[in-house]
PDB file of C-alpha atoms in Angstrom:
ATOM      1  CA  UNK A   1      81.479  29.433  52.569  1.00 44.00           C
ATOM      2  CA  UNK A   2      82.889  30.443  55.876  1.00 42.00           C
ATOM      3  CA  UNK A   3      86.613  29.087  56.645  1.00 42.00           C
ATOM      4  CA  UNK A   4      85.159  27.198  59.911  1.00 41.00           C
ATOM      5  CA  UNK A   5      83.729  24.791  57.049  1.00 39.00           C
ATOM      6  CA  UNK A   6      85.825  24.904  54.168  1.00 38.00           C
ATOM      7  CA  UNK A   7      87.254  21.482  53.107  1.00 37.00           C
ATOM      8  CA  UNK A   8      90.337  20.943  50.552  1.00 35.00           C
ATOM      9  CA  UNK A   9      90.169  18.232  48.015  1.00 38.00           C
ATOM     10  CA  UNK A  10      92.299  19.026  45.262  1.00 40.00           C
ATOM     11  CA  UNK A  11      93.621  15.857  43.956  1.00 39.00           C
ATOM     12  CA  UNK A  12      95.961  17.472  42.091  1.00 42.00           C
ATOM     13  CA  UNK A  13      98.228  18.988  45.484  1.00 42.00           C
ATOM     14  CA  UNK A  14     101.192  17.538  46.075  1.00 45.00           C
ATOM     15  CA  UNK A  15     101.695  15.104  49.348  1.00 48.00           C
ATOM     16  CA  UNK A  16     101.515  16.326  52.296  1.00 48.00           C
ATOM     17  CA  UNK A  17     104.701  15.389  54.521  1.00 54.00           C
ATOM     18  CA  UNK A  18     103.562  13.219  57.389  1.00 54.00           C
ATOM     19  CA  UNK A  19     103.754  15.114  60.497  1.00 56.00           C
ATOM     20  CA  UNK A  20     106.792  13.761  63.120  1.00 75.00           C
ATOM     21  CA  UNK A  21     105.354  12.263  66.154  1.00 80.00           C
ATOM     22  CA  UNK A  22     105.500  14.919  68.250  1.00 84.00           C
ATOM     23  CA  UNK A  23     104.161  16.886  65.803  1.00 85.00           C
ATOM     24  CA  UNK A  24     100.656  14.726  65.981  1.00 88.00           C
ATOM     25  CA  UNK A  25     101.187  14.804  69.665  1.00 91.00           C
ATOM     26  CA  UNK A  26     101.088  18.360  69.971  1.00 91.00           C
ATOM     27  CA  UNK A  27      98.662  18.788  67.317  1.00 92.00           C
ATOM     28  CA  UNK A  28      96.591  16.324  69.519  1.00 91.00           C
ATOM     29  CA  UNK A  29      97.212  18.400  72.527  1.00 93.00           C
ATOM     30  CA  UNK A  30      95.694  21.164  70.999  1.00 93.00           C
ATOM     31  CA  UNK A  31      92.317  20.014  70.039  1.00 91.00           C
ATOM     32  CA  UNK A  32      91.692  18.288  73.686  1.00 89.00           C
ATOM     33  CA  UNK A  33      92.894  21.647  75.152  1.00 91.00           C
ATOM     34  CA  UNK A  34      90.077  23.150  72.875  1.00 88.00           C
ATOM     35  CA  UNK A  35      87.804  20.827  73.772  1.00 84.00           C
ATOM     36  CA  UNK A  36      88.406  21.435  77.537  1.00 85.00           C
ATOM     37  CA  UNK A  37      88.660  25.595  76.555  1.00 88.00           C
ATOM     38  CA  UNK A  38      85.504  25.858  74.483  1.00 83.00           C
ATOM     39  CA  UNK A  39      83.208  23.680  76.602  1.00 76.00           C
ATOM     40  CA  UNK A  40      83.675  26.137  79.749  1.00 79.00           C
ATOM     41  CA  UNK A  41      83.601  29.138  77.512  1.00 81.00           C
ATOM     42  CA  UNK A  42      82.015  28.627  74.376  1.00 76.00           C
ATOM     43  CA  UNK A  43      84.385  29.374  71.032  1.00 76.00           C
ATOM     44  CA  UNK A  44      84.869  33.189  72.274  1.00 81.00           C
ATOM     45  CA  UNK A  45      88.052  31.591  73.332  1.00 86.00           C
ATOM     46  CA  UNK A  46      91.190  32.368  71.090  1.00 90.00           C
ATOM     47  CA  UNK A  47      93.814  29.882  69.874  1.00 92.00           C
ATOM     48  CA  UNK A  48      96.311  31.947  71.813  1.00 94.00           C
ATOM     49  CA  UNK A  49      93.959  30.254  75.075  1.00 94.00           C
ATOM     50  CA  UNK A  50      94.009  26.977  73.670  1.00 93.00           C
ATOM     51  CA  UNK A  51      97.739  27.242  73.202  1.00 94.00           C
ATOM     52  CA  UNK A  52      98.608  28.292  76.811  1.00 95.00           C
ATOM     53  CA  UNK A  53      95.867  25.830  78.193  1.00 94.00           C
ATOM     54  CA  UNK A  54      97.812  22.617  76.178  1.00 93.00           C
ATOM     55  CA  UNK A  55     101.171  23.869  77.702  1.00 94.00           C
ATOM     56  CA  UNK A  56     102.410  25.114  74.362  1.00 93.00           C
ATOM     57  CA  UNK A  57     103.658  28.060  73.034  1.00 92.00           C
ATOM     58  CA  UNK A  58     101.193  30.008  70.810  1.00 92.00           C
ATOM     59  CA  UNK A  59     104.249  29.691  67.803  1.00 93.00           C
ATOM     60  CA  UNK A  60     103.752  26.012  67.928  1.00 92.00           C
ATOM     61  CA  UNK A  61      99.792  26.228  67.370  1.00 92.00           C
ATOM     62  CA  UNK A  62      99.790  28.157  64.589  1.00 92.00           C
ATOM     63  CA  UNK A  63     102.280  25.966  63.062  1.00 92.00           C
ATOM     64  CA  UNK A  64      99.435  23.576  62.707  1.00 92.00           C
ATOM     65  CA  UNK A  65      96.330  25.978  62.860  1.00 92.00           C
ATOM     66  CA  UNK A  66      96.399  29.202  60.764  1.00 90.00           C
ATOM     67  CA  UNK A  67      93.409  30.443  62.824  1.00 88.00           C
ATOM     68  CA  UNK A  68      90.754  29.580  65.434  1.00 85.00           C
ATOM     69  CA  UNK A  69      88.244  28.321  62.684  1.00 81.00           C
ATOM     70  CA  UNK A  70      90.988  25.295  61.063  1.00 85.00           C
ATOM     71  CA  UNK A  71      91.101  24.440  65.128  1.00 87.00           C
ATOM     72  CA  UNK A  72      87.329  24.312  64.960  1.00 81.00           C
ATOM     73  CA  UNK A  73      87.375  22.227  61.987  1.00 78.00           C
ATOM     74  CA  UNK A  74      89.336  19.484  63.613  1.00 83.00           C
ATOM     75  CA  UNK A  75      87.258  19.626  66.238  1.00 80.00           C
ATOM     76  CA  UNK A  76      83.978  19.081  64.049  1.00 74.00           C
ATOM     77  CA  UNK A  77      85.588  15.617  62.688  1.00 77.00           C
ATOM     78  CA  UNK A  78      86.212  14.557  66.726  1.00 78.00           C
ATOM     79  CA  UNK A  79      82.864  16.101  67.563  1.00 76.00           C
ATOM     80  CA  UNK A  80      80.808  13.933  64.671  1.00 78.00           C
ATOM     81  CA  UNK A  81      82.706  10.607  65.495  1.00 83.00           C
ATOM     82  CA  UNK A  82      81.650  10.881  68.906  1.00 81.00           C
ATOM     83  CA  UNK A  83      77.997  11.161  67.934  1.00 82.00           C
ATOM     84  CA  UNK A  84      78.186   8.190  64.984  1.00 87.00           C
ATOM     85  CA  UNK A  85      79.912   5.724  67.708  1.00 89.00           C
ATOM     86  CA  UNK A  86      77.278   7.030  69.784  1.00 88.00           C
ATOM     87  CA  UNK A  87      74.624   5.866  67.310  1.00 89.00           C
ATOM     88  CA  UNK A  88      76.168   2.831  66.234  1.00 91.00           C
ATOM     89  CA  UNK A  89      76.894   1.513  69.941  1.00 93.00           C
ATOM     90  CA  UNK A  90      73.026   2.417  70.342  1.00 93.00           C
ATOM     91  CA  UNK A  91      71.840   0.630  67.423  1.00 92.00           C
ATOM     92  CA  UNK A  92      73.692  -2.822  68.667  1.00 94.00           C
ATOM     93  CA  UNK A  93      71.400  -3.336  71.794  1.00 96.00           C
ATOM     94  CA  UNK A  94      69.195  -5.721  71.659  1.00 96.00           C
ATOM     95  CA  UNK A  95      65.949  -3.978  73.146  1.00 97.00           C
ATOM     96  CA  UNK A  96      64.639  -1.273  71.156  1.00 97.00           C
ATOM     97  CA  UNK A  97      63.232   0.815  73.201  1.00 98.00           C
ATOM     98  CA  UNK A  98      66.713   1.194  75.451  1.00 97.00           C
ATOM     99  CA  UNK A  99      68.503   1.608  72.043  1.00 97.00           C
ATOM    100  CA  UNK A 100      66.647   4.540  71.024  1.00 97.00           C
ATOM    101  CA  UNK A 101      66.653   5.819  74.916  1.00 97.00           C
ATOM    102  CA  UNK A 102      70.486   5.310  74.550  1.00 96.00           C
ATOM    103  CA  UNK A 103      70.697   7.022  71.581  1.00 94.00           C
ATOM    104  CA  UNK A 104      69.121   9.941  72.987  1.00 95.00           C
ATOM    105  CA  UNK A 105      70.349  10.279  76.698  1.00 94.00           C
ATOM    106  CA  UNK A 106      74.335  10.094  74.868  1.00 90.00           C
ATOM    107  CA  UNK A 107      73.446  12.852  72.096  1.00 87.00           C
ATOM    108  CA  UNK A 108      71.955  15.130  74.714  1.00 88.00           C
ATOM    109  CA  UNK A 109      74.972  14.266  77.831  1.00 87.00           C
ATOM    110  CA  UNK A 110      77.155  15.188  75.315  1.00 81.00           C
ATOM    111  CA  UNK A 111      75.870  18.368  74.292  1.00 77.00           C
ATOM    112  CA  UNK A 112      74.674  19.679  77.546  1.00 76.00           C
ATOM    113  CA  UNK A 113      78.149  18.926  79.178  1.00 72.00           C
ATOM    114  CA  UNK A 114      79.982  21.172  76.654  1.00 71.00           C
ATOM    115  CA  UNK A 115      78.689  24.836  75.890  1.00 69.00           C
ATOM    116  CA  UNK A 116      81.777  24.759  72.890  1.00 66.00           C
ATOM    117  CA  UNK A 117      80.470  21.725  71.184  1.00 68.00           C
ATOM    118  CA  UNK A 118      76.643  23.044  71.169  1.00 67.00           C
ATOM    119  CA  UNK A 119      78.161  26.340  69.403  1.00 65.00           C
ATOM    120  CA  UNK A 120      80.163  24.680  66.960  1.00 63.00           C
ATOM    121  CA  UNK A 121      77.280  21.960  65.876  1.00 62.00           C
ATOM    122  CA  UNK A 122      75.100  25.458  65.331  1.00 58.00           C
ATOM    123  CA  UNK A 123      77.910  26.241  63.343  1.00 58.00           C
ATOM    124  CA  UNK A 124      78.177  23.380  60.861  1.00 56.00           C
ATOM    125  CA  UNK A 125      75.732  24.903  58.124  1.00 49.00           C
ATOM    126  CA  UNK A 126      77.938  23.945  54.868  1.00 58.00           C
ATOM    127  CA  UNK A 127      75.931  21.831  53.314  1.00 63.00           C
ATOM    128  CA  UNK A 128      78.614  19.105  51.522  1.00 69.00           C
ATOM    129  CA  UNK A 129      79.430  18.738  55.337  1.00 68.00           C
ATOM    130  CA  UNK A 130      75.815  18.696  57.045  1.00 68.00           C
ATOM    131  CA  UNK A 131      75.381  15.963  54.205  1.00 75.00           C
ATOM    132  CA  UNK A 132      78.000  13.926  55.196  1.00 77.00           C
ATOM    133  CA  UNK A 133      77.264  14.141  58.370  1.00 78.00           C
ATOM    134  CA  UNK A 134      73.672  12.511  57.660  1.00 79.00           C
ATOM    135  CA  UNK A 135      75.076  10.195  55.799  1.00 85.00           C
ATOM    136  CA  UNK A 136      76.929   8.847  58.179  1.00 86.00           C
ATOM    137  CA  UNK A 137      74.543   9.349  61.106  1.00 86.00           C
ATOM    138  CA  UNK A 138      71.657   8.390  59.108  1.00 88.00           C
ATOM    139  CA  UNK A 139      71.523   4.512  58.377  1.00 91.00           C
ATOM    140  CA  UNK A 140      71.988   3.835  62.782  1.00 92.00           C
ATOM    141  CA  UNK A 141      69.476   6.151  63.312  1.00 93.00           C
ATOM    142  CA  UNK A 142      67.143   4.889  61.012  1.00 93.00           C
ATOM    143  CA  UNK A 143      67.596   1.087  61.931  1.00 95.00           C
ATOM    144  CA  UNK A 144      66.896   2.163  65.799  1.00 96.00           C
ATOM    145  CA  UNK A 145      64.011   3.691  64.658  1.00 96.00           C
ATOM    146  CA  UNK A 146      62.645   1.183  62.625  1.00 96.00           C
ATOM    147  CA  UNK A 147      63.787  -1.540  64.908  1.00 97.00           C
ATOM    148  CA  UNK A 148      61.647  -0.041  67.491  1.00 97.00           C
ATOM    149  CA  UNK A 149      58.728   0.502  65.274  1.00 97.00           C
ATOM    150  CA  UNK A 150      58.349  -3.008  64.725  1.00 97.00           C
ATOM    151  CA  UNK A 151      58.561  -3.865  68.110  1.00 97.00           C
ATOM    152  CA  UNK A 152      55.509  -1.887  68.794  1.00 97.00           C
ATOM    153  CA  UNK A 153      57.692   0.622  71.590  1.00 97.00           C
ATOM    154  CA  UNK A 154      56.819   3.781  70.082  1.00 97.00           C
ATOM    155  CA  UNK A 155      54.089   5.728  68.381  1.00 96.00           C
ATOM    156  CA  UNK A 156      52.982   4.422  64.822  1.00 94.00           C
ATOM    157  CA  UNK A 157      53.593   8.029  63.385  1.00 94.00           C
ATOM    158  CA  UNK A 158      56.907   8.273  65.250  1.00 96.00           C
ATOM    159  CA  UNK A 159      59.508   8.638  61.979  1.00 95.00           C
ATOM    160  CA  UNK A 160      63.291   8.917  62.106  1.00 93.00           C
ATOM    161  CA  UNK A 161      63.255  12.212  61.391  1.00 91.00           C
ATOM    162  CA  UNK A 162      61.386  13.458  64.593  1.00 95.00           C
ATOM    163  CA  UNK A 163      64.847  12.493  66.521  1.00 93.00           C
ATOM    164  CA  UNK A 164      66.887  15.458  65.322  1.00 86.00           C
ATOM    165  CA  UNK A 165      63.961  17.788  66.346  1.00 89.00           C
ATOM    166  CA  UNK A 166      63.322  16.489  69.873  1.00 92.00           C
ATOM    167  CA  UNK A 167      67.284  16.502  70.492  1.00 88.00           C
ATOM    168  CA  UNK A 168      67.079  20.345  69.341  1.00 83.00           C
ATOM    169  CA  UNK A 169      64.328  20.940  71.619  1.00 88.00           C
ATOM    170  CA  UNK A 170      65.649  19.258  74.569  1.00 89.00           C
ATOM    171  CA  UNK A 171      68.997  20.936  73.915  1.00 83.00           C
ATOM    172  CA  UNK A 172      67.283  24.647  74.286  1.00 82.00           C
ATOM    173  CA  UNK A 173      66.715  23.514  77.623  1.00 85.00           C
ATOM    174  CA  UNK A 174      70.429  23.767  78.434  1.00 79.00           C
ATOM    175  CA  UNK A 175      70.849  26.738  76.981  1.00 74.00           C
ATOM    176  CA  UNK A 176      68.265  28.048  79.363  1.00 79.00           C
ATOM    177  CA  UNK A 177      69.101  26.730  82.152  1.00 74.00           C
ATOM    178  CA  UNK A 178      72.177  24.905  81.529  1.00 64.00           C
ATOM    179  CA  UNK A 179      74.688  26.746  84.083  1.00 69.00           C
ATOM    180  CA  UNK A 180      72.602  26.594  86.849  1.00 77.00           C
ATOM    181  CA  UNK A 181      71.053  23.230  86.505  1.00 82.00           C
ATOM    182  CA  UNK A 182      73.070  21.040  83.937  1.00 82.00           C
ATOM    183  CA  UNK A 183      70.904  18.324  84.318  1.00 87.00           C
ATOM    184  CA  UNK A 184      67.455  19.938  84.010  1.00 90.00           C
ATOM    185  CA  UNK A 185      67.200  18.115  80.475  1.00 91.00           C
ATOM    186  CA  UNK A 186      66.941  14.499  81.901  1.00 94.00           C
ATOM    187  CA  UNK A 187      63.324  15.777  82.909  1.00 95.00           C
ATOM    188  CA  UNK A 188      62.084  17.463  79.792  1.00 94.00           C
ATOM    189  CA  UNK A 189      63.935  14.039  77.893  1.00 95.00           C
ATOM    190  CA  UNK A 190      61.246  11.605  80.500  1.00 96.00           C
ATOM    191  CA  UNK A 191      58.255  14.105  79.124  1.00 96.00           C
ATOM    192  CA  UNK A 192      59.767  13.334  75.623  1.00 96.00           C
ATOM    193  CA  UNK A 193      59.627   9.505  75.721  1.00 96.00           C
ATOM    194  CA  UNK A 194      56.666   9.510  77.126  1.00 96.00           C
ATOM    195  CA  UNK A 195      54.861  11.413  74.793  1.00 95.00           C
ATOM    196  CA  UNK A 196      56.722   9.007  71.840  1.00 96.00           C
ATOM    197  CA  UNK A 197      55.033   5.989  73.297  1.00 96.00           C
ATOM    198  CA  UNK A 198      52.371   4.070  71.898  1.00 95.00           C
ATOM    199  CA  UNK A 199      48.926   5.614  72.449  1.00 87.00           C
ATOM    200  CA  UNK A 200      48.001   9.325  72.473  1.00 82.00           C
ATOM    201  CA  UNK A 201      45.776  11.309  70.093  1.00 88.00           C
ATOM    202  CA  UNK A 202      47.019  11.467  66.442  1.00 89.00           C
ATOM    203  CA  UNK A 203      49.686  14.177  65.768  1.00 91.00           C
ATOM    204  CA  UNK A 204      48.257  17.147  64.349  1.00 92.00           C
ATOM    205  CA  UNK A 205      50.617  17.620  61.015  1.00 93.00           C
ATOM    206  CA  UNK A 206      52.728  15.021  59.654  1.00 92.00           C
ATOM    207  CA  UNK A 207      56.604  14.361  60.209  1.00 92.00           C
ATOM    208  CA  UNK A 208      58.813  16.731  57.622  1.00 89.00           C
ATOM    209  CA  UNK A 209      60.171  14.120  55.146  1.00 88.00           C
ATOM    210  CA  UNK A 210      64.301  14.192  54.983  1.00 83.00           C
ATOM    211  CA  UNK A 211      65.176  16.708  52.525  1.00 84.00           C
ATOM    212  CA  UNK A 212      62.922  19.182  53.782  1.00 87.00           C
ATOM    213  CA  UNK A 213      64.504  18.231  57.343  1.00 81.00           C
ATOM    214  CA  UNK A 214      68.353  18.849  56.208  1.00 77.00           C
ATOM    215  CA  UNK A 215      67.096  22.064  54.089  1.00 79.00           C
ATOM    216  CA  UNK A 216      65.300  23.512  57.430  1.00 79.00           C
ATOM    217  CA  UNK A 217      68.243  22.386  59.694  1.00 75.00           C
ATOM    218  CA  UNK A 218      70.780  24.379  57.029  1.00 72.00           C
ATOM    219  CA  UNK A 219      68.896  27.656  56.899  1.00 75.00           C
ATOM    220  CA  UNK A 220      68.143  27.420  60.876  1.00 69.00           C
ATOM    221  CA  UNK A 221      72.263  26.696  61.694  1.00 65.00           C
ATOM    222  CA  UNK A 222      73.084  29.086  59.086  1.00 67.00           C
ATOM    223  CA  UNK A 223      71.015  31.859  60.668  1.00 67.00           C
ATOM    224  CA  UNK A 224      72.216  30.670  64.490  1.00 60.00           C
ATOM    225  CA  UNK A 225      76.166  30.517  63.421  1.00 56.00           C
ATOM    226  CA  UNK A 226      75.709  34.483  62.659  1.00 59.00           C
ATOM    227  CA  UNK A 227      75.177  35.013  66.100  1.00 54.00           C
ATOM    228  CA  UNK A 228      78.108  33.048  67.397  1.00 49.00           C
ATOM    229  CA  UNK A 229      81.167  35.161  68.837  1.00 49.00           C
ATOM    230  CA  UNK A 230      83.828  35.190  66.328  1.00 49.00           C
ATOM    231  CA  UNK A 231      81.416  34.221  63.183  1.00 47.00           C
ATOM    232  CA  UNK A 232      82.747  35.027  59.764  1.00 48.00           C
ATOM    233  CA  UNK A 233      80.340  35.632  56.930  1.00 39.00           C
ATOM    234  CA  UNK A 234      79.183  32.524  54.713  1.00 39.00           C
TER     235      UNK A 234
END
């Protein structure tokens, strides 16, 4: 397991001081300067950018970040409460159909917006952490999907699993075309509803059930994370 994705949970470690308040403000500082660094360009940046780019001095980040990976880490936990408020938000209005299109158009805005956070989702392939990161994601996703079964807005072989894909597939488009037309993916997401819509020949093979999704998604963001600038073996 890389660093980017190690987690500690000894029990038996002694407290950990709480941090001073300017401490947590500075430590705070950092990760929205790395957000703001790595979205314009991608996790090639260095903590010593992220340092000068927060108005710090570099001594001061790596007082709370040993490298660029623990930064990354922090920035996972921001990145995946983002996406589960997203979901949950989504799952609270009352039409289906504009739940699950909410769901969608906020997972996608907030990936095609920010070149850093599609690298470090491609980099999440620990698999403790890609499980809790279904588990948490999971249970809104599934009730917007079943909600909008039931009301008869989608396809009858539509299954909550067939959302991860289509956001992956979407999200390629940004990578494609993403600096020169950043909002080229609102079209390919319209051909994407439509084709989820009630009616339509019967899909071909069926959807992949959810272990074999999360064992597919591992091996495929395993592989991708290799590629990444900076990537440390698993």
């Amino acid at each position: 397991m890389s660093p980017a994705t190690e987690t500690v949970a000894d029990a038996t470690a002694p407290a950990v001081r709480p941090l001073r308040k300017d401490a947590v403000r500075n430590r705070e500082l950092l990760i929205e300067a790395a957000r703001e660094v790595f979205a314009r360009r991608g996790i090639e940046a260095s903590l010593d950018d992220v340092a000068h780019h927060a108005g710090l001095g570099v001594g001061t980040a790596y007082r709370h970040f040993a490298n660029k990976h623990e930064l990354l880490v922090a920035m996972i936990s921001e990145i995946i409460d983002s996406v589960v408020a997203e979901s949950e938000r989504a799952a609270t209005i009352e039409d289906p159909w504009q739940a699950l299109v909410a769901f969608l158009e906020a997972s996608l805005a907030l990936q095609a917006r920010d070149r850093g956070l599609r690298e470090v989702m491609l980099g999440i392939y620990d698999p403790d952490q890609l499980e809790r990161i279904h588990e948490r994601l999971s249970p809104p996703l599934n009730e917007i999907v079943r909600r909008a079964k039931r009301a008869g807005v989608v396809r009858k072989d539509f299954e909550p699993s067939d959302v991860g894909m289509l956001i992956a597939m979407v999200c390629a488009v940004t990578e494609v075309a993403g600096e020169t037309e950043p909002d080229l993916w609102r079209r390919y997401l319209g051909i994407v509803l439509d084709g989820i819509k009630p009616g339509g020949d019967k899909l071909p093979v069926p959807a992949l059930d959810e272990p074999t999704l999360m064992q597919a998604m591992a091996t495929h963001k395993q592989a991708a994370a290799r590629s990444l600038p900076g990537a440390r073996p698993s």
